[in-house]
Coordinates of C-alpha atoms in Angstrom, one line a residue:
M76 CA -91.4 -53.1 -26.7
V77 CA -88.4 -51.3 -25.6
D78 CA -85.1 -53.6 -25.1
T79 CA -83.0 -51.2 -22.7
I80 CA -83.4 -47.7 -20.8
I81 CA -80.9 -45.7 -19.6
I82 CA -81.4 -42.8 -16.8
A83 CA -78.8 -40.5 -15.5
A84 CA -78.4 -36.7 -14.2
R85 CA -78.8 -35.6 -18.8
V86 CA -78.5 -36.0 -21.6
R87 CA -76.3 -33.9 -23.9
T88 CA -78.2 -34.3 -27.5
L89 CA -75.8 -32.5 -29.7
D90 CA -79.5 -32.2 -31.0
G91 CA -79.4 -28.5 -31.8
A92 CA -83.2 -28.4 -29.7
G93 CA -82.0 -27.9 -26.6
D94 CA -81.7 -30.8 -24.3
L95 CA -85.5 -30.6 -22.8
A96 CA -84.6 -31.3 -19.6
A97 CA -84.3 -35.4 -21.2
D98 CA -82.4 -38.1 -18.8
A99 CA -83.7 -40.8 -19.7
V100 CA -83.3 -42.9 -23.5
A101 CA -85.1 -45.7 -24.1
I102 CA -83.8 -48.4 -26.5
T103 CA -85.1 -50.7 -29.1
D104 CA -83.6 -53.2 -31.4
G105 CA -80.5 -51.5 -31.2
T106 CA -82.0 -48.6 -31.8
I107 CA -83.1 -44.8 -30.1
T108 CA -87.0 -44.6 -29.7
A109 CA -88.2 -41.9 -27.2
V110 CA -85.7 -39.6 -25.6
G111 CA -86.8 -37.5 -22.7
P112 CA -87.3 -37.1 -18.9
R113 CA -87.7 -40.1 -17.0
A114 CA -91.2 -39.9 -16.5
E115 CA -92.5 -39.5 -19.7
I116 CA -89.0 -42.3 -20.8
L117 CA -89.9 -45.0 -18.3
P118 CA -94.0 -45.1 -18.6
L119 CA -93.0 -47.2 -21.4
A120 CA -90.6 -50.0 -20.2
R121 CA -92.3 -53.6 -20.3
P122 CA -90.9 -56.9 -17.4
S123 CA -88.3 -58.0 -19.6
T124 CA -86.9 -53.9 -21.0
H125 CA -83.7 -53.8 -19.3
L126 CA -83.3 -50.9 -17.0
I127 CA -79.7 -48.8 -16.1
T128 CA -80.0 -46.1 -13.8
H129 CA -76.7 -43.5 -13.4
P130 CA -77.9 -40.7 -11.7
Q131 CA -74.8 -39.1 -11.3
A132 CA -73.5 -39.5 -14.7
T133 CA -74.6 -37.6 -18.6
I134 CA -75.6 -39.4 -21.9
I135 CA -73.8 -38.8 -24.0
P136 CA -74.1 -39.7 -28.4
G137 CA -70.8 -41.8 -29.0
L138 CA -67.1 -41.2 -29.5
V139 CA -65.8 -41.3 -32.4
D140 CA -62.5 -41.3 -33.3
A141 CA -62.0 -40.1 -36.7
H142 CA -58.0 -40.4 -37.6
S143 CA -57.1 -43.7 -36.2
H144 CA -54.9 -47.1 -37.3
P145 CA -55.5 -49.1 -34.6
I146 CA -54.9 -52.4 -36.8
Y147 CA -51.0 -51.3 -38.7
S148 CA -50.7 -50.7 -35.0
L149 CA -49.9 -53.8 -34.6
G150 CA -46.6 -53.9 -35.7
I151 CA -46.0 -50.1 -34.4
V152 CA -46.9 -50.7 -31.3
R153 CA -44.1 -53.7 -29.8
G154 CA -40.8 -53.2 -27.1
I155 CA -40.9 -50.8 -25.2
S156 CA -43.0 -47.8 -25.2
L157 CA -40.9 -44.5 -26.2
V158 CA -42.5 -41.8 -25.4
G159 CA -42.4 -38.8 -23.3
V160 CA -38.9 -38.8 -23.7
R161 CA -37.5 -35.2 -24.1
T162 CA -33.4 -36.1 -23.4
Y163 CA -30.7 -37.5 -24.6
A164 CA -30.2 -39.1 -20.8
E165 CA -33.8 -39.9 -20.7
L166 CA -33.3 -42.3 -23.7
I167 CA -30.4 -44.1 -22.4
A168 CA -32.4 -45.0 -19.6
A169 CA -35.5 -45.9 -21.7
L170 CA -33.0 -48.0 -24.0
E171 CA -30.8 -50.2 -20.9
R172 CA -34.6 -50.5 -19.1
G173 CA -35.6 -52.6 -22.0
R174 CA -32.2 -53.6 -22.4
E175 CA -33.5 -56.2 -20.0
A176 CA -36.3 -56.4 -20.5
Q177 CA -35.5 -57.6 -23.6
R178 CA -32.6 -59.9 -23.1
G179 CA -32.4 -62.5 -24.9
E180 CA -35.0 -61.6 -27.5
E181 CA -34.0 -61.7 -31.0
W182 CA -34.2 -58.2 -31.4
F183 CA -35.0 -54.9 -29.5
S184 CA -37.8 -53.2 -30.6
A185 CA -38.8 -49.7 -29.5
W186 CA -41.7 -47.2 -30.7
G187 CA -43.1 -43.6 -30.3
L188 CA -40.3 -41.5 -29.9
D189 CA -39.5 -38.2 -30.0
P190 CA -36.5 -36.8 -32.1
S191 CA -37.0 -34.1 -28.8
P192 CA -34.2 -36.5 -27.5
F193 CA -31.5 -35.3 -29.8
E194 CA -31.7 -32.1 -29.1
G195 CA -30.7 -30.7 -32.1
R196 CA -27.9 -33.5 -33.6
P197 CA -29.3 -35.2 -36.0
I198 CA -30.7 -38.8 -35.2
S199 CA -29.3 -41.2 -35.2
N200 CA -28.4 -45.5 -34.1
A201 CA -25.5 -43.8 -32.3
A202 CA -27.4 -44.4 -28.8
L203 CA -28.5 -47.8 -29.6
H204 CA -25.3 -49.0 -30.7
D205 CA -23.9 -48.2 -27.1
V206 CA -25.9 -49.2 -25.2
L207 CA -27.0 -52.6 -27.2
G208 CA -24.3 -52.8 -29.3
P209 CA -24.0 -51.9 -33.6
E210 CA -24.7 -56.4 -33.9
R211 CA -27.2 -56.5 -31.8
L212 CA -30.7 -56.3 -33.7
A213 CA -32.9 -53.6 -33.0
Y214 CA -35.0 -51.3 -34.3
V215 CA -36.6 -48.0 -33.8
K216 CA -40.1 -46.6 -35.0
M217 CA -40.8 -42.5 -34.6
F218 CA -43.7 -41.1 -32.6
D219 CA -44.9 -39.8 -36.4
A220 CA -44.6 -43.6 -37.9
H221 CA -43.0 -42.1 -40.8
S222 CA -39.6 -42.6 -39.7
G223 CA -37.3 -45.3 -37.7
I224 CA -34.1 -46.0 -36.5
A225 CA -31.8 -49.5 -36.6
S226 CA -29.3 -50.3 -35.6
A227 CA -26.6 -51.1 -37.6
S228 CA -26.9 -55.2 -38.3
A229 CA -30.2 -54.5 -39.0
L230 CA -29.3 -52.3 -42.1
A231 CA -27.1 -54.8 -43.1
L232 CA -30.1 -57.5 -42.6
A233 CA -32.6 -55.1 -44.3
G234 CA -30.2 -55.0 -47.6
I235 CA -29.9 -51.3 -46.5
D236 CA -25.7 -50.3 -47.7
T237 CA -26.1 -47.2 -48.5
P238 CA -26.9 -44.0 -47.4
V239 CA -30.3 -42.8 -49.9
A240 CA -32.3 -40.3 -51.1
H241 CA -35.0 -40.9 -53.8
P242 CA -37.4 -38.3 -55.3
D243 CA -40.4 -38.7 -53.0
G244 CA -38.3 -37.5 -49.6
S245 CA -38.1 -41.6 -48.1
G246 CA -34.6 -43.0 -47.8
A247 CA -31.7 -44.4 -45.6
A248 CA -29.7 -41.0 -43.7
G249 CA -26.7 -40.9 -44.1
D250 CA -23.7 -38.0 -41.9
A251 CA -20.8 -35.6 -43.8
S252 CA -18.5 -38.7 -44.3
G253 CA -20.9 -41.0 -46.3
A254 CA -21.9 -43.6 -43.5
L255 CA -25.3 -44.7 -42.7
T256 CA -27.2 -43.2 -39.4
G257 CA -29.5 -45.5 -39.1
H258 CA -32.5 -43.1 -39.0
V259 CA -34.7 -44.8 -42.3
I260 CA -37.3 -42.1 -43.6
E261 CA -41.1 -43.1 -45.0
F262 CA -42.2 -46.0 -45.8
P263 CA -41.0 -47.4 -48.6
T264 CA -37.7 -47.8 -46.2
M265 CA -39.1 -48.2 -43.6
E266 CA -41.1 -51.7 -44.6
L267 CA -37.3 -52.6 -45.8
V268 CA -36.2 -53.1 -42.1
E269 CA -39.8 -53.9 -40.7
K270 CA -40.2 -57.2 -42.9
A271 CA -36.8 -58.9 -41.7
M272 CA -38.8 -58.1 -38.2
P273 CA -40.2 -62.2 -36.9
P274 CA -44.2 -61.7 -37.4
H275 CA -46.3 -62.4 -34.5
T276 CA -48.3 -64.5 -35.4
F277 CA -52.2 -64.4 -37.2
D278 CA -54.5 -66.2 -33.5
D279 CA -51.6 -63.3 -31.5
R280 CA -53.0 -60.7 -33.2
V281 CA -56.0 -61.5 -32.9
L282 CA -56.1 -61.4 -29.4
Q283 CA -54.2 -58.2 -29.6
L284 CA -57.0 -56.4 -31.6
R285 CA -60.3 -57.6 -29.5
A286 CA -57.9 -56.5 -26.3
L287 CA -56.9 -53.0 -28.3
L288 CA -60.7 -52.8 -29.2
R289 CA -62.3 -53.2 -25.6
D290 CA -59.9 -51.0 -24.7
M291 CA -61.3 -48.2 -26.8
A292 CA -64.6 -49.5 -25.5
A293 CA -63.3 -49.0 -23.0
V294 CA -63.2 -44.8 -23.0
G295 CA -66.2 -44.6 -25.1
I296 CA -65.2 -45.0 -29.0
T297 CA -67.2 -46.4 -30.2
S298 CA -66.0 -46.0 -34.3
A299 CA -63.3 -45.2 -35.9
H300 CA -62.6 -44.0 -38.8
V301 CA -59.6 -46.5 -39.7
M302 CA -56.4 -44.9 -41.8
D303 CA -54.7 -47.7 -44.0
L304 CA -55.8 -51.5 -44.5
Q305 CA -51.7 -51.9 -44.9
D306 CA -51.7 -55.4 -43.4
S307 CA -52.0 -58.8 -46.3
D308 CA -54.5 -60.3 -43.1
A309 CA -56.2 -56.9 -41.5
L310 CA -59.7 -58.3 -43.1
D311 CA -59.0 -61.7 -42.2
L312 CA -58.3 -60.1 -38.1
L313 CA -61.7 -59.1 -38.0
A314 CA -63.8 -61.0 -39.6
A315 CA -62.6 -64.0 -37.5
I316 CA -62.8 -61.4 -34.4
E317 CA -66.4 -61.3 -36.1
S318 CA -66.9 -65.3 -36.0
D319 CA -67.0 -65.3 -32.5
G320 CA -68.7 -62.1 -31.5
D321 CA -69.4 -58.5 -32.2
L322 CA -66.6 -56.0 -32.4
P323 CA -66.2 -53.4 -30.0
V324 CA -65.9 -50.4 -31.9
R325 CA -67.7 -49.4 -35.5
L326 CA -64.6 -49.6 -38.5
R327 CA -64.9 -47.5 -41.4
I328 CA -61.4 -48.6 -43.4
S329 CA -60.0 -46.4 -45.6
P330 CA -57.4 -48.5 -47.9
W331 CA -53.7 -46.3 -49.1
C332 CA -53.6 -45.3 -52.9
Q333 CA -50.0 -44.1 -52.9
P334 CA -48.3 -42.9 -56.1
T335 CA -47.0 -46.2 -56.2
T336 CA -50.1 -48.2 -56.7
T337 CA -51.3 -49.5 -60.4
D338 CA -54.7 -48.5 -62.2
A339 CA -55.9 -52.0 -62.3
E340 CA -55.3 -51.8 -58.3
V341 CA -57.4 -48.5 -59.1
A342 CA -60.2 -51.0 -60.1
D343 CA -59.6 -52.9 -56.9
L344 CA -60.1 -50.0 -54.2
I345 CA -62.9 -48.8 -55.7
A346 CA -63.8 -52.2 -56.4
A347 CA -63.5 -53.3 -52.6
Q348 CA -66.3 -50.3 -52.0
G349 CA -68.9 -51.5 -49.1
R350 CA -66.9 -54.9 -48.1
G351 CA -66.7 -55.6 -44.8
G352 CA -68.7 -58.5 -41.6
R353 CA -70.7 -55.6 -39.4
R354 CA -69.0 -53.6 -37.8
Y355 CA -66.8 -53.3 -40.3
R356 CA -67.1 -51.6 -44.4
I357 CA -64.4 -50.6 -46.5
E358 CA -65.8 -46.9 -46.9
G359 CA -63.1 -44.7 -48.6
V360 CA -59.4 -44.2 -49.5
K361 CA -57.0 -42.6 -47.9
F362 CA -54.2 -40.2 -50.2
F363 CA -50.6 -39.6 -49.1
I364 CA -49.3 -35.7 -50.0
D365 CA -46.4 -35.9 -48.1
G366 CA -44.2 -36.9 -45.2
T367 CA -43.7 -35.1 -42.2
V368 CA -42.2 -32.0 -40.2
E369 CA -39.8 -33.3 -38.2
G370 CA -38.7 -36.3 -41.7
G371 CA -38.3 -33.2 -43.9
T372 CA -41.1 -35.2 -45.9
A373 CA -43.9 -31.8 -45.3
W374 CA -44.0 -30.6 -48.9
L375 CA -43.7 -26.6 -47.3
A376 CA -43.3 -23.9 -49.5
Q377 CA -40.7 -22.6 -48.7
P378 CA -37.9 -24.8 -47.6
D379 CA -37.2 -26.0 -43.4
S380 CA -34.0 -24.8 -41.8
D381 CA -32.4 -27.6 -42.7
G382 CA -33.0 -27.2 -46.5
E383 CA -36.1 -30.0 -46.8
G384 CA -39.8 -29.3 -47.6
R385 CA -39.5 -29.2 -51.6
A386 CA -41.4 -31.9 -52.8
S387 CA -44.9 -33.9 -52.8
A388 CA -45.1 -37.6 -52.0
W389 CA -45.9 -37.6 -55.8
Q390 CA -43.9 -36.6 -59.0
P391 CA -45.5 -35.6 -59.9
A392 CA -48.2 -34.6 -58.3
E393 CA -50.8 -33.8 -60.9
A394 CA -50.9 -38.1 -60.2
Y395 CA -52.1 -37.4 -57.6
A396 CA -54.8 -34.5 -59.1
A397 CA -55.8 -37.6 -61.9
R398 CA -56.3 -39.9 -58.8
V399 CA -58.4 -38.0 -56.5
R400 CA -60.5 -37.0 -58.9
L401 CA -61.2 -40.2 -61.2
F402 CA -61.9 -41.9 -57.3
D403 CA -64.7 -38.6 -57.3
A404 CA -66.9 -39.7 -60.5
A405 CA -66.8 -43.0 -59.2
G406 CA -69.1 -42.2 -55.9
V407 CA -65.8 -42.9 -53.2
P408 CA -64.7 -40.1 -50.6
T409 CA -61.1 -40.2 -50.1
A410 CA -59.1 -38.7 -46.9
T411 CA -55.6 -37.0 -48.1
H412 CA -52.2 -36.6 -45.2
A413 CA -51.0 -32.8 -46.2
I414 CA -49.5 -32.1 -43.1
G415 CA -47.2 -28.6 -45.0
D416 CA -48.7 -25.8 -45.9
Q417 CA -47.8 -25.7 -49.3
G418 CA -49.3 -29.7 -49.6
I419 CA -52.4 -28.7 -47.5
R420 CA -52.8 -25.7 -50.4
F421 CA -52.8 -28.2 -53.6
A422 CA -54.6 -30.4 -51.8
A423 CA -57.2 -28.4 -50.6
E424 CA -57.0 -26.8 -54.3
I425 CA -57.7 -30.0 -56.4
L426 CA -60.7 -31.0 -53.8
A427 CA -62.1 -27.5 -54.1
A428 CA -62.5 -28.3 -58.4
L429 CA -64.0 -31.1 -58.0
P430 CA -67.6 -31.0 -59.1
A431 CA -70.4 -29.8 -57.0
G432 CA -72.5 -32.4 -55.6
G433 CA -70.4 -35.6 -55.0
V434 CA -68.8 -37.3 -52.3
P435 CA -66.8 -35.9 -49.3
H436 CA -62.7 -35.1 -49.5
R437 CA -61.1 -34.7 -46.4
I438 CA -58.1 -33.3 -45.9
E439 CA -56.0 -35.5 -42.3
H440 CA -53.3 -33.4 -40.0
I441 CA -53.5 -29.1 -41.5
E442 CA -49.9 -28.8 -39.5
T443 CA -49.6 -24.9 -40.4
V444 CA -51.8 -23.5 -42.9
D445 CA -52.1 -19.7 -44.6
D446 CA -56.0 -18.0 -44.3
D447 CA -56.5 -18.1 -47.5
V448 CA -56.5 -22.1 -47.1
I449 CA -58.8 -22.3 -43.9
D450 CA -61.8 -20.3 -46.2
L451 CA -61.3 -22.4 -49.8
I452 CA -61.2 -25.5 -47.4
A453 CA -65.1 -23.7 -45.5
R454 CA -66.3 -22.2 -48.5
S455 CA -65.6 -26.1 -50.3
G456 CA -67.2 -28.0 -47.7
I457 CA -64.0 -30.2 -47.0
V458 CA -63.6 -31.6 -44.4
A459 CA -60.6 -30.7 -41.8
S460 CA -59.3 -33.8 -39.3
M461 CA -57.2 -32.8 -37.1
Q462 CA -55.5 -34.8 -33.7
P463 CA -55.0 -31.5 -31.1
T464 CA -52.9 -34.4 -28.6
H465 CA -50.0 -34.1 -31.4
C466 CA -50.0 -30.8 -31.2
T467 CA -50.2 -30.3 -27.3
H468 CA -46.9 -33.2 -27.1
H469 CA -44.9 -31.9 -29.4
V470 CA -44.9 -28.7 -29.5
R471 CA -43.1 -26.0 -27.5
G472 CA -44.7 -22.6 -26.8
D473 CA -41.4 -21.9 -26.6
G474 CA -40.1 -23.2 -30.6
S475 CA -37.6 -25.1 -29.2
D476 CA -38.6 -28.6 -30.5
D477 CA -37.5 -30.2 -33.8
W478 CA -41.2 -29.5 -35.7
S479 CA -40.6 -25.2 -34.4
R480 CA -37.2 -25.7 -35.0
R481 CA -37.5 -26.6 -38.9
L482 CA -40.2 -24.2 -38.9
G483 CA -39.0 -21.5 -37.8
P484 CA -41.3 -18.8 -36.2
E485 CA -43.6 -17.8 -38.7
R486 CA -44.7 -21.1 -39.9
A487 CA -44.9 -22.7 -36.6
G488 CA -47.1 -19.6 -34.7
R489 CA -50.3 -21.5 -37.7
A490 CA -50.4 -24.5 -35.3
W491 CA -53.1 -26.4 -36.2
R492 CA -55.8 -23.3 -36.6
T493 CA -58.1 -25.7 -34.7
G494 CA -60.1 -22.6 -33.7
D495 CA -59.9 -21.1 -36.6
V496 CA -60.8 -23.9 -38.8
R497 CA -64.3 -24.2 -36.8
R498 CA -64.9 -20.1 -36.9
S499 CA -64.6 -20.4 -41.2
G500 CA -67.0 -23.1 -40.4
A501 CA -66.3 -25.9 -41.7
V502 CA -66.5 -29.7 -40.7
L503 CA -63.6 -29.9 -38.4
A504 CA -63.2 -34.4 -37.4
L505 CA -60.9 -34.6 -34.2
G506 CA -58.6 -38.3 -33.9
S507 CA -55.8 -39.6 -32.5
D508 CA -53.7 -40.9 -35.4
W509 CA -53.6 -43.8 -32.2
P510 CA -50.5 -45.0 -32.6
V511 CA -48.9 -41.9 -32.8
A512 CA -50.6 -40.7 -30.1
A513 CA -52.4 -41.9 -27.1
F514 CA -56.7 -42.8 -28.6
D515 CA -58.1 -40.9 -25.0
P516 CA -60.7 -38.6 -26.9
W517 CA -61.0 -36.4 -23.1
E518 CA -57.0 -36.5 -22.9
I519 CA -57.3 -35.5 -26.3
M520 CA -61.0 -32.5 -26.0
A521 CA -58.9 -31.5 -22.8
D522 CA -56.2 -30.2 -24.5
A523 CA -57.9 -29.0 -27.3
R524 CA -59.6 -26.5 -25.0
L525 CA -56.5 -25.5 -23.3
R526 CA -54.5 -26.3 -26.3
R527 CA -51.1 -27.9 -24.0
S528 CA -50.6 -30.9 -22.0
V529 CA -53.0 -32.0 -19.3
S530 CA -51.6 -35.0 -19.2
A531 CA -48.6 -32.2 -18.6
P532 CA -48.4 -29.4 -16.2
R533 CA -45.8 -27.7 -16.5
S534 CA -46.3 -27.2 -20.3
T535 CA -46.5 -24.6 -22.2
V536 CA -49.4 -23.2 -24.1
V537 CA -49.6 -23.2 -27.7
G538 CA -51.6 -20.4 -29.6
A539 CA -54.0 -19.7 -27.2
D540 CA -56.9 -18.1 -29.3
Q541 CA -57.1 -22.3 -31.8
A542 CA -58.1 -23.0 -28.4
L543 CA -61.6 -25.1 -29.2
T544 CA -64.3 -24.3 -26.5
A545 CA -65.9 -26.7 -24.6
S546 CA -69.0 -27.6 -27.0
E547 CA -66.6 -27.3 -29.7
A548 CA -64.3 -30.6 -28.3
L549 CA -67.1 -32.3 -28.5
E550 CA -68.6 -32.1 -31.4
G551 CA -65.8 -33.0 -33.2
Y552 CA -65.8 -36.2 -31.6
T553 CA -70.2 -36.8 -32.3
T554 CA -71.0 -34.9 -34.8
H555 CA -68.5 -33.1 -37.1
A556 CA -67.0 -36.5 -37.3
H557 CA -69.7 -37.7 -38.7
R558 CA -70.5 -35.0 -40.9
A559 CA -67.5 -36.0 -42.2
V560 CA -68.9 -38.5 -43.6
A561 CA -71.6 -37.7 -45.1
S562 CA -74.1 -38.5 -42.2
D563 CA -76.8 -36.3 -38.9
A564 CA -75.3 -39.3 -37.0
G565 CA -73.9 -38.6 -33.7
R566 CA -76.5 -37.0 -31.9
I567 CA -79.6 -38.2 -29.8
V568 CA -82.3 -38.8 -31.1
A569 CA -85.4 -40.4 -32.0
G570 CA -84.5 -42.8 -35.2
A571 CA -80.7 -42.7 -34.6
T572 CA -78.6 -46.1 -33.7
A573 CA -78.0 -46.1 -30.8
D574 CA -74.6 -45.6 -29.7
L575 CA -74.1 -44.1 -26.9
V576 CA -72.1 -43.3 -24.0
V577 CA -72.3 -42.8 -20.3
V578 CA -69.7 -41.1 -18.7
D579 CA -69.5 -39.3 -14.7
V580 CA -68.7 -35.2 -16.1
D581 CA -70.9 -33.1 -18.0
P582 CA -68.6 -33.0 -20.6
L583 CA -69.6 -29.4 -21.6
E584 CA -69.8 -28.3 -18.2
A585 CA -66.9 -29.7 -17.0
S586 CA -63.7 -28.6 -16.8
P587 CA -60.0 -30.2 -19.1
Q588 CA -58.5 -30.9 -16.3
E589 CA -61.8 -32.5 -15.2
L590 CA -61.9 -34.7 -18.3
T591 CA -58.9 -36.1 -17.3
S592 CA -60.5 -38.1 -15.1
A593 CA -63.9 -38.9 -16.5
R594 CA -64.6 -42.9 -15.7
V595 CA -66.9 -44.2 -18.6
L596 CA -69.6 -45.8 -16.5
L597 CA -71.1 -47.8 -20.1
T598 CA -70.2 -47.6 -22.6
V599 CA -72.9 -48.6 -25.8
V600 CA -72.7 -50.3 -29.4
D601 CA -75.8 -50.6 -31.4
G602 CA -78.2 -50.3 -28.4
V603 CA -75.7 -53.3 -26.6
P604 CA -73.0 -53.0 -23.9
T605 CA -69.2 -52.5 -25.5
H606 CA -67.7 -51.8 -22.1
P607 CA -68.2 -53.4 -19.0
I608 CA -68.4 -56.0 -21.1
P609 CA -71.0 -58.5 -20.1
E610 CA -70.8 -61.6 -19.0
R611 CA -71.5 -64.5 -21.2

């Protein structure tokens, strides 16, 4: 018996066979049982069938954020947001507002800071000291989540008393005189500061995570590929939410495998595959071959303009290759964070050499890459997972941003080659990398088509020839996101799981500007609405 029938102006099935004038979908027990014209679907209704009608809207497959950190973000999105701050004066003003808002709190916290406000100067805690004083415990997480800025007192509490640079690129920066600047780079050093900060309670984290997942559902996200399992209570948080109902968003989790991961821990990662609940499951592992361009830790074929970016996060890099081969043999898919041209090349060559016919492997980010490496990715069936707003929000057409300055014109000219990746025939999954960028898929798809920030009308285009078409952008959030995990889902066809979105624009006909004002009227997971939340 049909549980639900949804009627709209049209259905975008993405099944490759045309939509055949479909404007209705029938759902039974969480599965799509029929798609077609309403004249054919409505006779399937029974007295108990729930009929949902949005006569001007479009039904599309549920959207998948192919790279996200919803749980890990709970420890990042603390205090005031510095997203969008672009000058030193704006930074000072934002810190002053935050000082008043956080008056009386033990720590001052902020997040999302782009390097641009330092205007070419080294990243330092000088602004924190000017506004708050060096004695205030203060910590700012940079936008890339791979570095932070700590005040002098925060460094002292964390036990960081001298500059240090480790072979993997992590460390605490110092100035020409050998004094700490407050810039802490990469996870091992950042964690020293973050562990000194007061944690949120478990109950607060449950509330925050549930609210975040509901916000994701409200913009049409039905699934997310979670690229970490760093929080010791992560699975407990998800279990707590599921003890009181279903997660609003499906979560496919890939825990980290780092250079410090022991053989016993690798065995545990393999054993953990498939563990989870109704809507969350561990399925894969995540590697880092390098860090970030802005932090000087991306692995580049040639050093950047500051003389940095000369090494892999893995020392030796062959240790990464050995671990990848081990996981592949165990049937565990991998995702590798690779940002610099040499890091991407190395990861692609290792993945391409794996035996054919195994589980899918993917490379995350791919910020600057050579032609032959794109060809290798496509030819070898490696998945490209990319985040368009990392480019459109942080790279300027005139090359004055920190990313472009460090790489120079030639390498910066190869920024986020989404168009070339699609034209190569590779799978291109799109995502946000939340909280590095906002998780709104409509803005991301719009920026992918325009190659500039739709939210900033005066922004300049970066790599116009890398723009995606409307269908390619939508496929990046649907069929290609599913193909990234060896699934043929992301289509509205009979027999598919009923993960759907009803939106008030047609994503294949709307302009990029119209996409940004899209309103999601209904999000459905397993045939059950997750937005708006049904009343109990």
